[in-house]
PDB file of C-alpha atoms in Angstrom:
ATOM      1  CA  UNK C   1      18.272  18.817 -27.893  1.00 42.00           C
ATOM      2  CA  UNK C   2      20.873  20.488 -26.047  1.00 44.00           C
ATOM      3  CA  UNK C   3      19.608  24.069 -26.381  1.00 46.00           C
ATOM      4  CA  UNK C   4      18.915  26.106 -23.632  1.00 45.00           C
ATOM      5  CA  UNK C   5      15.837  27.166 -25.263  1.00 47.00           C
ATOM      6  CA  UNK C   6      13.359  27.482 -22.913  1.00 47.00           C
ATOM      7  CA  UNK C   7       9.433  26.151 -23.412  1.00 45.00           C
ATOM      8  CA  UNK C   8       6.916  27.793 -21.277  1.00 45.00           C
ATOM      9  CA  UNK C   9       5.688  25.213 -18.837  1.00 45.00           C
ATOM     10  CA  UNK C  10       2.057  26.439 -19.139  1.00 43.00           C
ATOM     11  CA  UNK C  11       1.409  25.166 -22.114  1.00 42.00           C
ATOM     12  CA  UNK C  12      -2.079  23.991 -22.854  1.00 40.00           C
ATOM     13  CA  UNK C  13      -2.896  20.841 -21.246  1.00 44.00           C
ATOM     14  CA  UNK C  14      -3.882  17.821 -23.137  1.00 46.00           C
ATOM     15  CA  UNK C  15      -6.979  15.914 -22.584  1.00 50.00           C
ATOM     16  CA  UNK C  16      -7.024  11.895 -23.207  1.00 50.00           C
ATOM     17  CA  UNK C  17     -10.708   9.468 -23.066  1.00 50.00           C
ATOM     18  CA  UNK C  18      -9.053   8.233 -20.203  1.00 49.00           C
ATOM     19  CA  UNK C  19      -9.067  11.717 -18.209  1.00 53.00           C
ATOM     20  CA  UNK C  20     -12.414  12.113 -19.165  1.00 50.00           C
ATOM     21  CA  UNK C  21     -13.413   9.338 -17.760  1.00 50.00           C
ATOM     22  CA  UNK C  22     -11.604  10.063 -14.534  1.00 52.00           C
ATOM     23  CA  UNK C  23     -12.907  13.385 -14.311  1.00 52.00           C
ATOM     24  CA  UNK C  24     -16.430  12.095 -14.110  1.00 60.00           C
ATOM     25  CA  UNK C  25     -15.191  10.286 -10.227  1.00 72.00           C
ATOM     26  CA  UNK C  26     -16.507   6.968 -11.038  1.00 78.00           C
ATOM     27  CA  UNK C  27     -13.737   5.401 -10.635  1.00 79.00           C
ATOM     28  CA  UNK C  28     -13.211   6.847  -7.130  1.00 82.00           C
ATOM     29  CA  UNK C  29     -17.013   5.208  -6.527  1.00 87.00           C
ATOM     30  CA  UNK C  30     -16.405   2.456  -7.414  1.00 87.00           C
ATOM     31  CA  UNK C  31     -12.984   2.575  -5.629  1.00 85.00           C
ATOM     32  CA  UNK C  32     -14.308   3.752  -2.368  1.00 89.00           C
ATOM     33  CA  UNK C  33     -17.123   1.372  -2.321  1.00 92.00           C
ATOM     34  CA  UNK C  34     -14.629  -1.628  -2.620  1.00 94.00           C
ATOM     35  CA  UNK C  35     -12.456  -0.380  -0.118  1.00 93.00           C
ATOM     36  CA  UNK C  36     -15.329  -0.083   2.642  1.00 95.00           C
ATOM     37  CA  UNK C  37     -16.225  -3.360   1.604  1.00 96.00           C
ATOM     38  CA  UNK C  38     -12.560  -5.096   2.377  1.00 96.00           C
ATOM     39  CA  UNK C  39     -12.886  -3.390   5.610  1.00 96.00           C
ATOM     40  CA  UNK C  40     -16.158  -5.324   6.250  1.00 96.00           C
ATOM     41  CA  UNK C  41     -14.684  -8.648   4.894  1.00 96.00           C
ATOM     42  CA  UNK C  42     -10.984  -7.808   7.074  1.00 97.00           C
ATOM     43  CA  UNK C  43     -13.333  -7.174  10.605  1.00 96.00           C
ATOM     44  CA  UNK C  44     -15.006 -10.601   9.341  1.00 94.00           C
ATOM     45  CA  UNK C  45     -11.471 -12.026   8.843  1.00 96.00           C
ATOM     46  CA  UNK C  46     -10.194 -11.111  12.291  1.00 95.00           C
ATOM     47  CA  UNK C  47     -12.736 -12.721  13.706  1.00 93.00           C
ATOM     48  CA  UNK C  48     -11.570 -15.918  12.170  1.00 93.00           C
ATOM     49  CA  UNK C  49      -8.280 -15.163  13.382  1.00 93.00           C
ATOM     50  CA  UNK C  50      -9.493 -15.169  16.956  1.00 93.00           C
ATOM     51  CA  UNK C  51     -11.286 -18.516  16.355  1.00 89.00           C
ATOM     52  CA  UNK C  52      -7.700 -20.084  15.018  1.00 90.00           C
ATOM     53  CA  UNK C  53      -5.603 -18.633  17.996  1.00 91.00           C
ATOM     54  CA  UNK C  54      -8.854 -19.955  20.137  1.00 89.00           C
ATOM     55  CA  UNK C  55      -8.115 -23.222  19.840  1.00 84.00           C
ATOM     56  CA  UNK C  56      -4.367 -23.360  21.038  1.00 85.00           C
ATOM     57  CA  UNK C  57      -5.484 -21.073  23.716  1.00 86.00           C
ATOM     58  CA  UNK C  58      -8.011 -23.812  25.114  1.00 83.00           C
ATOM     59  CA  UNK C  59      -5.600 -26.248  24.844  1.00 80.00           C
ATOM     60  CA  UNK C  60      -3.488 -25.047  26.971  1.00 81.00           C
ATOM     61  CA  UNK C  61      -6.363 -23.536  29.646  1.00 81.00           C
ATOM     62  CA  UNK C  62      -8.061 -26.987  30.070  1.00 77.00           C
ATOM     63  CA  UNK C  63      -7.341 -30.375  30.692  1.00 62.00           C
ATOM     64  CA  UNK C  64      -7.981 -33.057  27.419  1.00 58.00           C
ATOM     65  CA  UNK C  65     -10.346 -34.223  29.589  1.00 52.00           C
ATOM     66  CA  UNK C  66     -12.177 -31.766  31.005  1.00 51.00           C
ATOM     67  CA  UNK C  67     -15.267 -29.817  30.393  1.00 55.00           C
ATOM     68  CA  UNK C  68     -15.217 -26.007  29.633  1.00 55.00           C
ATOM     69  CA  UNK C  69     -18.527 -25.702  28.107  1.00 54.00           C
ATOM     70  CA  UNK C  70     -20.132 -24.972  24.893  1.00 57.00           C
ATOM     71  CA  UNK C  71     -17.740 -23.995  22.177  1.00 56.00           C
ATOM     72  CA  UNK C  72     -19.102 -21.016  20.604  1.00 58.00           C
ATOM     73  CA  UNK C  73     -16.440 -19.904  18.235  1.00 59.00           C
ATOM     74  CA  UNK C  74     -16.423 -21.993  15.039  1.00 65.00           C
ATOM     75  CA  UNK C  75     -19.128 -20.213  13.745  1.00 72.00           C
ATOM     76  CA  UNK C  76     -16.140 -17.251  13.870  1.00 77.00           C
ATOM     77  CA  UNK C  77     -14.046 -19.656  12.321  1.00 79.00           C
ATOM     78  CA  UNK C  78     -16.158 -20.508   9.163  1.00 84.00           C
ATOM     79  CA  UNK C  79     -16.526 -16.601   9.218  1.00 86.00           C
ATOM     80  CA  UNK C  80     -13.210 -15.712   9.314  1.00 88.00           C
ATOM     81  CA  UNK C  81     -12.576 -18.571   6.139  1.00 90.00           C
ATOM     82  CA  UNK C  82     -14.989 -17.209   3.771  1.00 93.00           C
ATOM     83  CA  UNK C  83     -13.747 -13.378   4.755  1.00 94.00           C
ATOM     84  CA  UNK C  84     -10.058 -14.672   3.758  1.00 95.00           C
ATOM     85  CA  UNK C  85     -11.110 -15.455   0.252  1.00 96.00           C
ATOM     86  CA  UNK C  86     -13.174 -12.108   0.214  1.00 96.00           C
ATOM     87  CA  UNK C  87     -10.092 -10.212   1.457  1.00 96.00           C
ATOM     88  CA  UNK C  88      -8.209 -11.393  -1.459  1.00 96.00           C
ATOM     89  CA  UNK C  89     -10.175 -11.096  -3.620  1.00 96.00           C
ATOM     90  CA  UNK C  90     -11.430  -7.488  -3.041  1.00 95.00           C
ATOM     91  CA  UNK C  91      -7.876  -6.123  -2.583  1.00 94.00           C
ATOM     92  CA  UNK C  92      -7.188  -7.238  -5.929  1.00 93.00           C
ATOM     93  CA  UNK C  93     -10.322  -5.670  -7.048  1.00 92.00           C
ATOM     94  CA  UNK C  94      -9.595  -2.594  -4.489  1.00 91.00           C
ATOM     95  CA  UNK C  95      -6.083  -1.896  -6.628  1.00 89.00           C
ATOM     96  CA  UNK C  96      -7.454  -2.273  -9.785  1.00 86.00           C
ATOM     97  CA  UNK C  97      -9.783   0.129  -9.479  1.00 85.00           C
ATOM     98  CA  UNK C  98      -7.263   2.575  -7.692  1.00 83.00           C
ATOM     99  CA  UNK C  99      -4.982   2.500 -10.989  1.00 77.00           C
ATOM    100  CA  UNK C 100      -8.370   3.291 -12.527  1.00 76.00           C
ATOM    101  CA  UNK C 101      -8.207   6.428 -10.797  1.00 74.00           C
ATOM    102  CA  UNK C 102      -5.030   7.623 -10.444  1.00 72.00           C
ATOM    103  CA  UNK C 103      -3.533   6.217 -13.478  1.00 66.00           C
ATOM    104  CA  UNK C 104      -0.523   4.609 -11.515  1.00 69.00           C
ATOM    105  CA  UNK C 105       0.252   1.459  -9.818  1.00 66.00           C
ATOM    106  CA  UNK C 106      -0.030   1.004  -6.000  1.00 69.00           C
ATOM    107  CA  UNK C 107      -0.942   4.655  -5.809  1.00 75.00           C
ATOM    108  CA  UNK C 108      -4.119   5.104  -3.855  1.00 79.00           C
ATOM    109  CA  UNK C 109      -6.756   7.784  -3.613  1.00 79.00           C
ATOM    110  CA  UNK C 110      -6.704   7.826   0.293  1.00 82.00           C
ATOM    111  CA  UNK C 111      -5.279   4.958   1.908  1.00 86.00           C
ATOM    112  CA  UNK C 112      -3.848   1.559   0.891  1.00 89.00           C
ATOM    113  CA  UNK C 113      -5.321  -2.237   0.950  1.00 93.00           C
ATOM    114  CA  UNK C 114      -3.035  -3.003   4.307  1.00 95.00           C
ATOM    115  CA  UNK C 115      -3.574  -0.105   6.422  1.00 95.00           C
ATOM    116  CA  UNK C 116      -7.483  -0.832   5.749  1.00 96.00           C
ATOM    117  CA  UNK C 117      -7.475  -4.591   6.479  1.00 97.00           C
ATOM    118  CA  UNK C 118      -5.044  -3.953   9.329  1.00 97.00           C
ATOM    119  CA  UNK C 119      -7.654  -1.597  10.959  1.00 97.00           C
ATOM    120  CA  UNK C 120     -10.736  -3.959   9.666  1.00 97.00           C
ATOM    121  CA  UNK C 121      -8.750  -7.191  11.740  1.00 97.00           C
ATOM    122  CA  UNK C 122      -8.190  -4.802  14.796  1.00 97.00           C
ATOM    123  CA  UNK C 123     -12.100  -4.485  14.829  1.00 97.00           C
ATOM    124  CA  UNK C 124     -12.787  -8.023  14.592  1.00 96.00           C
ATOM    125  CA  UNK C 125     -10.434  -8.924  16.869  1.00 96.00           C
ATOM    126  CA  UNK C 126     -11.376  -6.669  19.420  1.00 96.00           C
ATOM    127  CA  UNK C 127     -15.452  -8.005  19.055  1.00 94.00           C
ATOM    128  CA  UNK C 128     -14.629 -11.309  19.163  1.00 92.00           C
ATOM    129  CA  UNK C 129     -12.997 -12.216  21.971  1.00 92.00           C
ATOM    130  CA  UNK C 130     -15.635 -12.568  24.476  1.00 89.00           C
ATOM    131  CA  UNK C 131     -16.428 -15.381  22.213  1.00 86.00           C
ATOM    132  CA  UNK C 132     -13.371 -17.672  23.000  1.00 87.00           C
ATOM    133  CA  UNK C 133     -13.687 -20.695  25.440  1.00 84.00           C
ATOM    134  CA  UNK C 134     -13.741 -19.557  28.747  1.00 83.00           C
ATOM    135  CA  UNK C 135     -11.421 -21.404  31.135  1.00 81.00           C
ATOM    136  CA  UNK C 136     -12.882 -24.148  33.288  1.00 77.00           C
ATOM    137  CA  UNK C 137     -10.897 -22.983  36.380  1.00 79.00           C
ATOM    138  CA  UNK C 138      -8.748 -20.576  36.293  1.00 81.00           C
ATOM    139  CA  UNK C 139      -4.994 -21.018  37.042  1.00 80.00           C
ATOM    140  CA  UNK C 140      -5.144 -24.979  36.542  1.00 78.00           C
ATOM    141  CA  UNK C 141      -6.244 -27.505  34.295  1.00 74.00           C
ATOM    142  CA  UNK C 142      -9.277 -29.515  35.832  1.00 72.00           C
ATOM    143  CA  UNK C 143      -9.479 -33.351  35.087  1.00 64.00           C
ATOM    144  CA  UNK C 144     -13.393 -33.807  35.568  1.00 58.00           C
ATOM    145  CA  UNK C 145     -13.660 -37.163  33.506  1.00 53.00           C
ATOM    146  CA  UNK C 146     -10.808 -39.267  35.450  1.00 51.00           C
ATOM    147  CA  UNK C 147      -9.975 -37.095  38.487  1.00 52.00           C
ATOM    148  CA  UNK C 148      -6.482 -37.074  37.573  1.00 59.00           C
ATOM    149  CA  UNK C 149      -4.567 -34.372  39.672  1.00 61.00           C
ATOM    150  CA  UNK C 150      -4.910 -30.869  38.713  1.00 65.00           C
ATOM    151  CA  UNK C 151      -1.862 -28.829  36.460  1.00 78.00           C
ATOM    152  CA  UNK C 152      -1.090 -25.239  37.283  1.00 85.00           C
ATOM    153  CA  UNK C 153      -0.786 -22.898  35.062  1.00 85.00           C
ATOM    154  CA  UNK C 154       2.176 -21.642  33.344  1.00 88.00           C
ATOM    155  CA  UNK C 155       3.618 -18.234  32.469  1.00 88.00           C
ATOM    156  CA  UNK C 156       2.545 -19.413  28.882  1.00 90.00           C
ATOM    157  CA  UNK C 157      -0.614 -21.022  30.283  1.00 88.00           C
ATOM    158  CA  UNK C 158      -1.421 -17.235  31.929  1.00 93.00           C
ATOM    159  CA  UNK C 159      -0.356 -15.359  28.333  1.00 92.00           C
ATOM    160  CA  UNK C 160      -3.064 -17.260  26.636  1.00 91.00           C
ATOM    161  CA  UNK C 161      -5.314 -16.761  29.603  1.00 91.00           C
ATOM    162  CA  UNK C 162      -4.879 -13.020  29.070  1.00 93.00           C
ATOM    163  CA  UNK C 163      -5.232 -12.615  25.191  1.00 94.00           C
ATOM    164  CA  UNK C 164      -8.212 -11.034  25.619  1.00 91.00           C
ATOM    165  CA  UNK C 165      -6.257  -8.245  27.079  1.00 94.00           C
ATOM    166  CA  UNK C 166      -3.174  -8.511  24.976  1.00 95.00           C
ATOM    167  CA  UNK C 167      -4.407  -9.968  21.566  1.00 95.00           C
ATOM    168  CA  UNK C 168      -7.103  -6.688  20.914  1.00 96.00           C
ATOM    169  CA  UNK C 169      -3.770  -4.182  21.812  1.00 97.00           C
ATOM    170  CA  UNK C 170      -1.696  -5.751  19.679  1.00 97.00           C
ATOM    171  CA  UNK C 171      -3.812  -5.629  16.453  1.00 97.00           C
ATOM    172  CA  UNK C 172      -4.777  -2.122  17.463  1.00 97.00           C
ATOM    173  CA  UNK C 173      -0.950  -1.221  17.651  1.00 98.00           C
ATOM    174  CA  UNK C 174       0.014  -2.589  14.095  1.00 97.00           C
ATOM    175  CA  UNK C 175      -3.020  -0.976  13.140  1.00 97.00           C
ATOM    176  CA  UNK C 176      -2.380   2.411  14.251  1.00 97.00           C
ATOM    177  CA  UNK C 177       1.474   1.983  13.164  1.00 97.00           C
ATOM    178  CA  UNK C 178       0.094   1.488   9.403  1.00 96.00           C
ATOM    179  CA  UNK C 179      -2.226   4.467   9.518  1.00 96.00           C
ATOM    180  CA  UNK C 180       1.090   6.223  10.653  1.00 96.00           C
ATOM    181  CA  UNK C 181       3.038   5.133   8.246  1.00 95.00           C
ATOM    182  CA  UNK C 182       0.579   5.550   5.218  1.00 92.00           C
ATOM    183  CA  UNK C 183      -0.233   9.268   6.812  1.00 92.00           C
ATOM    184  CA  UNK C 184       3.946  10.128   6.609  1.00 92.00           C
ATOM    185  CA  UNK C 185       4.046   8.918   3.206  1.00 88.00           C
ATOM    186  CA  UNK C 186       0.712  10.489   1.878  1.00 87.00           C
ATOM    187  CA  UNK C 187       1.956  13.887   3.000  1.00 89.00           C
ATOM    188  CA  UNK C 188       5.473  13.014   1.715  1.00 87.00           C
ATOM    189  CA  UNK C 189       4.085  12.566  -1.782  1.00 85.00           C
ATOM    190  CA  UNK C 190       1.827  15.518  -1.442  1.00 86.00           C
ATOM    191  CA  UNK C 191       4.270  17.884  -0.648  1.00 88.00           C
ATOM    192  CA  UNK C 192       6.019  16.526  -4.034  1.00 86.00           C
ATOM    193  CA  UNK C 193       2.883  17.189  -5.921  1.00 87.00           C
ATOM    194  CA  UNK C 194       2.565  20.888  -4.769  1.00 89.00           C
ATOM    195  CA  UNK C 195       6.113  21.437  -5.605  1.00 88.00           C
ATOM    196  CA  UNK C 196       5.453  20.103  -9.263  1.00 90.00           C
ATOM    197  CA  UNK C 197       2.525  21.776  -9.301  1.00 90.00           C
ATOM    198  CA  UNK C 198       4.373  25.305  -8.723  1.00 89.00           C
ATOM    199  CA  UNK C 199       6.789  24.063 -10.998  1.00 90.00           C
ATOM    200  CA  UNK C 200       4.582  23.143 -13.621  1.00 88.00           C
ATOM    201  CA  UNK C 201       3.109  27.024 -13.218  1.00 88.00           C
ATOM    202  CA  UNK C 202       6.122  28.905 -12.783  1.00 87.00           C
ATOM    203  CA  UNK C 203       9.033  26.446 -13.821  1.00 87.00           C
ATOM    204  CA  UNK C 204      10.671  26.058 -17.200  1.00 89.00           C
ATOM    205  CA  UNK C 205      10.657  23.324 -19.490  1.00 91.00           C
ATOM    206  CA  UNK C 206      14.137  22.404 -21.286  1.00 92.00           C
ATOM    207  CA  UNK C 207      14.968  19.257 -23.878  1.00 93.00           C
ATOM    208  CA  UNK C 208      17.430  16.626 -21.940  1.00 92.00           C
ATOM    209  CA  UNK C 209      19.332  13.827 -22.734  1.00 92.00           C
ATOM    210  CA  UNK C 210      19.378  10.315 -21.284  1.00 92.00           C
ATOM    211  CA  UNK C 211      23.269  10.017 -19.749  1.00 92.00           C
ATOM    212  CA  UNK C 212      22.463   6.914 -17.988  1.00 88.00           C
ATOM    213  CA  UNK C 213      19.504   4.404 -17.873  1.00 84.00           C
ATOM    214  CA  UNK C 214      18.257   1.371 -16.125  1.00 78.00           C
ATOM    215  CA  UNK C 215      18.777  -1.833 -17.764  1.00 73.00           C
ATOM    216  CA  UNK C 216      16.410  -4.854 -17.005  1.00 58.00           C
ATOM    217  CA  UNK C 217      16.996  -8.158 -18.071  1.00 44.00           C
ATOM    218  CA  UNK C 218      13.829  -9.027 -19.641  1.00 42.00           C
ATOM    219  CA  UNK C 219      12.582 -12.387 -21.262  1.00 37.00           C
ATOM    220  CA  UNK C 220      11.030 -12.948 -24.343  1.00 35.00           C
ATOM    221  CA  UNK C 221       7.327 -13.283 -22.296  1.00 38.00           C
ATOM    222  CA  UNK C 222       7.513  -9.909 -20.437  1.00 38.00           C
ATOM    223  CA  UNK C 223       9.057  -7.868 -23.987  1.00 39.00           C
ATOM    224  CA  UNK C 224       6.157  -9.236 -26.091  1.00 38.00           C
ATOM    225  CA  UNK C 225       3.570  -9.438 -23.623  1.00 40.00           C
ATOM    226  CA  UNK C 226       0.270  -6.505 -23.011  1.00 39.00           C
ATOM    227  CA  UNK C 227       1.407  -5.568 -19.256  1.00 44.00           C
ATOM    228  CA  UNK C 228       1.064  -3.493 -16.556  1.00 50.00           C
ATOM    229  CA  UNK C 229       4.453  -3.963 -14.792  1.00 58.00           C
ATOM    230  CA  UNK C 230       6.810  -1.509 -13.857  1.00 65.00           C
ATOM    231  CA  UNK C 231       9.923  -1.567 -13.021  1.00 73.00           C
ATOM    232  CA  UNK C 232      12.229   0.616 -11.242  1.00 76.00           C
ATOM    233  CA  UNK C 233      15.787   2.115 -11.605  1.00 81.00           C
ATOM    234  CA  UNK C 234      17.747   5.628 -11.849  1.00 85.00           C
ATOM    235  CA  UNK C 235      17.557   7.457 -14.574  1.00 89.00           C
ATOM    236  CA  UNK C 236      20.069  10.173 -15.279  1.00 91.00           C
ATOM    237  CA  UNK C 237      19.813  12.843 -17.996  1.00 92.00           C
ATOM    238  CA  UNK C 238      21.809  16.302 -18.880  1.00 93.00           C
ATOM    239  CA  UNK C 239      20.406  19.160 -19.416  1.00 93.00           C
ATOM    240  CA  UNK C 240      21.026  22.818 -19.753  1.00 91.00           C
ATOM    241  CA  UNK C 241      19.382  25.413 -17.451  1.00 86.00           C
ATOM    242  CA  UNK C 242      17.961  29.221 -18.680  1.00 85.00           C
ATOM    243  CA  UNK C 243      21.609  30.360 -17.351  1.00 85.00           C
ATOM    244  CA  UNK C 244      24.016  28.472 -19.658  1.00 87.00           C
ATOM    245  CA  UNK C 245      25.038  26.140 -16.824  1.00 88.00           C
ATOM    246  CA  UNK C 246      25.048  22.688 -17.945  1.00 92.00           C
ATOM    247  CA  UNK C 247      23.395  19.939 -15.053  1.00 91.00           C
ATOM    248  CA  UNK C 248      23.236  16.437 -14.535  1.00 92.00           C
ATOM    249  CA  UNK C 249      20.157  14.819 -12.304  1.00 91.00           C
ATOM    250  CA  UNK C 250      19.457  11.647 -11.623  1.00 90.00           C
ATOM    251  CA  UNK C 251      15.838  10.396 -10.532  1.00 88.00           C
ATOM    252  CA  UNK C 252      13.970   7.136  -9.540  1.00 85.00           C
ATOM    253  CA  UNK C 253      11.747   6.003 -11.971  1.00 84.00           C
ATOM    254  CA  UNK C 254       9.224   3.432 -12.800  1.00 80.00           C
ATOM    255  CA  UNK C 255       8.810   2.733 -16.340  1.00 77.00           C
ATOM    256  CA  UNK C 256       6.001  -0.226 -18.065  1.00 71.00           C
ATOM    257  CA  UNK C 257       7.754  -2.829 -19.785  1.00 67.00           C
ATOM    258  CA  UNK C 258       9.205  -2.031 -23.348  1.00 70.00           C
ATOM    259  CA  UNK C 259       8.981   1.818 -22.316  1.00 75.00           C
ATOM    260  CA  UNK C 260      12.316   2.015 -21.025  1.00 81.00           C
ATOM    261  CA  UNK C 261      14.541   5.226 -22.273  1.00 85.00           C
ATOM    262  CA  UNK C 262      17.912   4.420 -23.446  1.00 86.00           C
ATOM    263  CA  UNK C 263      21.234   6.789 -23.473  1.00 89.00           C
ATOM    264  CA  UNK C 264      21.313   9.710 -26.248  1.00 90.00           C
ATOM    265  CA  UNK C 265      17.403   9.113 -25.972  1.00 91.00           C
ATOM    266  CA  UNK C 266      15.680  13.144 -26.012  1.00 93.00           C
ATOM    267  CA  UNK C 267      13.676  13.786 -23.068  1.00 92.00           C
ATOM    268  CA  UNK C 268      11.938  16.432 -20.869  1.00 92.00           C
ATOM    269  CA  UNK C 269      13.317  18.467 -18.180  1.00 92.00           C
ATOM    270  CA  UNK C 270      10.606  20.345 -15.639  1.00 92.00           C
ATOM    271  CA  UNK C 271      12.977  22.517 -13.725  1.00 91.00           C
ATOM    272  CA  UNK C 272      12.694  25.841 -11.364  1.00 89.00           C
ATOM    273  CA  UNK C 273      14.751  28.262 -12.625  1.00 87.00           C
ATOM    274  CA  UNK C 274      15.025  30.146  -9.304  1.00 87.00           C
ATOM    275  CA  UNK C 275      16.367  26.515  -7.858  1.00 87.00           C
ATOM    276  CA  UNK C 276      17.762  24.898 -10.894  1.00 83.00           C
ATOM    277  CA  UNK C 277      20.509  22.792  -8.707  1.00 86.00           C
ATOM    278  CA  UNK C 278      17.677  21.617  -6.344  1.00 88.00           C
ATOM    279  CA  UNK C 279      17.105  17.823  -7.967  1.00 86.00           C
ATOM    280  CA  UNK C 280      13.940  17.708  -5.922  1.00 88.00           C
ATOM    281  CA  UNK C 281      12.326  20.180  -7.701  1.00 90.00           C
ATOM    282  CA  UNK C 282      13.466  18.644 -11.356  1.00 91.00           C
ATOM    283  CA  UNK C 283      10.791  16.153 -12.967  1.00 91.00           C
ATOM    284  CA  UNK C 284      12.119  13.949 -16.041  1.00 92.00           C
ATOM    285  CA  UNK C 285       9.373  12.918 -18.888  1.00 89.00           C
ATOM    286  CA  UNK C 286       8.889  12.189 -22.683  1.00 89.00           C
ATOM    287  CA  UNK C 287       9.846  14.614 -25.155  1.00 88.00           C
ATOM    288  CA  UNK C 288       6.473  16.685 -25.654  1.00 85.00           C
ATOM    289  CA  UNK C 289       5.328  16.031 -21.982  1.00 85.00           C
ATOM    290  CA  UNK C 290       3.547  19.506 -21.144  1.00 86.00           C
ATOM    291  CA  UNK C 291       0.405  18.150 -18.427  1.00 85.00           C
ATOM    292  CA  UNK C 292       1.069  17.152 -14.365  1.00 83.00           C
ATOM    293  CA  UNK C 293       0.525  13.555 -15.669  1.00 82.00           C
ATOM    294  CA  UNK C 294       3.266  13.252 -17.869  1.00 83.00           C
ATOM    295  CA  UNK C 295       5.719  14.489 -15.513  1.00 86.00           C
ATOM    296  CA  UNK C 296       4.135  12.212 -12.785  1.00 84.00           C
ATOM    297  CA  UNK C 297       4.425   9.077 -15.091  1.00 80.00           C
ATOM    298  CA  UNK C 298       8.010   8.160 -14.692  1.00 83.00           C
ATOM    299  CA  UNK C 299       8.766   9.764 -11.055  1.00 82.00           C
ATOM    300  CA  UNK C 300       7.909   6.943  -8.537  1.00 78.00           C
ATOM    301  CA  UNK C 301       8.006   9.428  -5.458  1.00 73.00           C
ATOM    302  CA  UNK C 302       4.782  11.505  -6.978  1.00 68.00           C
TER     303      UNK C 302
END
C-alpha cells in the first residue's frame, strides 16, 4: 500500500438503496415539514415562557393584596407546557429525519433544531407580551384590600416593569446570534465540499496507511450493540504523493462504533496533486472509497 501508484479519482460512482432513496427528496419532505412544525410548537413554547417569567414579574409590580385585574396568561402557560413536550419531541424527530437525508449525524439540510426553536421562541415571545398582567399603578405597589401604605418601585421592580421592552430584544438577539452562527458554519462546510468536490474531479487517489489512530475506551454494551454513535479523534495516516515525496496528515474524524481504523490499517488518500502539502485539501477514507460520500464519511468538518 505504499506505492505511489496513482488511481484516477473519477472513477465510476457507486450507487447504494439508500442513495436511491435519497435521491427521490423524501426525506428532505419529510424533513422540512418537521422542521416548520418545531417552529410552530417553539413560537407556542415561548409563549409559555412569557407566562412563567409573568408570574415573578406580577409579584413584584403589585401588592399581595391588591387587585390588578383579570389574569389572562395561563391559558399561555398551558400552551407553552404542551409546546415543551412537542419541542422535544419533534427535534428528535427533526434529526432523525436529517440523518435520513444527509446520511450523517447532526448534519442538517439547511439549518439546525436550535437556531429554529431559538427564532420560533423569539416569535412567541414577542406576541405574547401584551398578554402579561398589567401593573395596578405604576411605580408602586397598591394595597387596595387593607390600605396598608404604598411601596415604590425598585430598579428591579422597574426591570420587570419593562420586559416588554427588554424580554422581546433579548430573544430576538440570541436568535439572530444563532442564525449567525449556523450561517458561518454552513458556508464553512460548504466551502469544504467544493474543495472535495474539485478534488474528487481533478485530484488523485493514493493507498495510505494508518500511523496513528484514536483509541476509545469502549464497554462491552456500546462494542456489541446496533448504534448510531460516533465518536471523534485524529486520525493520522502516511502516504506517498504522484512526486515520490512521502507525507504525513492528520485529520478529525468521526467514526460509528466498532468502525474504528487501527495503525498499519490500508486506507484512502484524496489528495490535489497541484497542492499535495495543503492538509485541507487531503480527505482520508476506506480502502476502495471512490464516491463524495465515502470521503465525507469519516471527515467531521464536511
Amino acid at each position: 500500500m505504499d506505492s505511489t501508484e496513482v488511481i484516477s479519482a473519477r472513477s465510476t460512482h457507486g450507487r447504494t438503496p439508500l442513495d436511491a432513496y435519497r435521491a427521490t427528496r423524501m426525506p428532505y419532505l419529510v424533513h422540512g415539514v418537521l422542521m416548520i412544525a418545531l417552529g410552530v410548537a417553539a413560537v407556542g413554547l415561548g409563549a409559555g415562557i412569557v407566562s412563567f417569567l409573568d408570574e415573578f414579574r406580577a409579584d413584584a409590580l403589585n401588592s399581595i393584596f391588591g387587585d390588578p385585574g383579570p389574569v389572562r396568561h395561563f391559558v399561555l402557560f398551558d400552551l407553552g407546557t404542551y409546546a415543551l413536550f412537542a419541542v422535544i419531541l419533534l427535534t428528535l424527530a427533526v434529526t432523525t429525519t436529517a440523518q435520513w437525508a444527509t446520511g450523517r449525524q447532526l448534519d442538517f439540510p439547511v439549518l439546525g433544531t436550535i437556531p429554529v426553536i431559538l427564532v420560533g421562541v423569539a416569535i412567541g415571545v414577542t406576541i405574547s407580551v401584551p398578554w402579561m398582567t398589567p401593573a395596578a399603578v405604576v411605580g408602586r405597589r397598591v394595597d387596595t384590600s387593607f390600605g396598608s401604605p404604598d411601596e415604590l418601585w425598585n430598579g428591579w421592580d422597574w426591570a420587570w416593569y419593562r420586559f416588554d421592552l427588554w424580554g422581546p430584544i433579548v430573544a430576538i438577539a440570541l436568535a439572530v446570534c444563532a442564525l449567525l452562527v449556523a450561517a458561518i458554519v454552513r458556508m464553512r462546510r460548504s466551502r469544504t465540499r467544493l474543495a472535495l468536490r474539485h478534488v474528487l474531479s481533478h485530484g488523485a487517489i493514493v493507498p495510505g496507511i494508518v500511523t496513528a489512530a484514536p483509541s476509545f475506551v469502549r464497554t462491552h454494551d456500546l462494542a456489541t450493540s446496533p448504534t448510531n454513535t460516533r465518536m471523534r479523534g485524529d486520525l493520522v495516516a502516511r502516504f506517498t504523493d504522484p512526486t515520490g515525496t512521502v507525507r504525513h496528515v492528520a485529520q478529525v474524524s468521526a467514526f460509528h462504533v466498532g468502525d474504528v481504523p487501527v495503525v498499519g490499517q490500508p486506507v484512502a488518500v484524496l489528495m490535489d496533486p497541484q497542492a499535495p502539502a495543503d492538509t485541507k485539501r487531503v480527505w482520508l477514507a476506506p480502502t476502495g472509497a471512490r464516491a463524495e460520500r465515502d470521503f465525507r464519511a469519516w471527515r467531521v468538518d464536511t
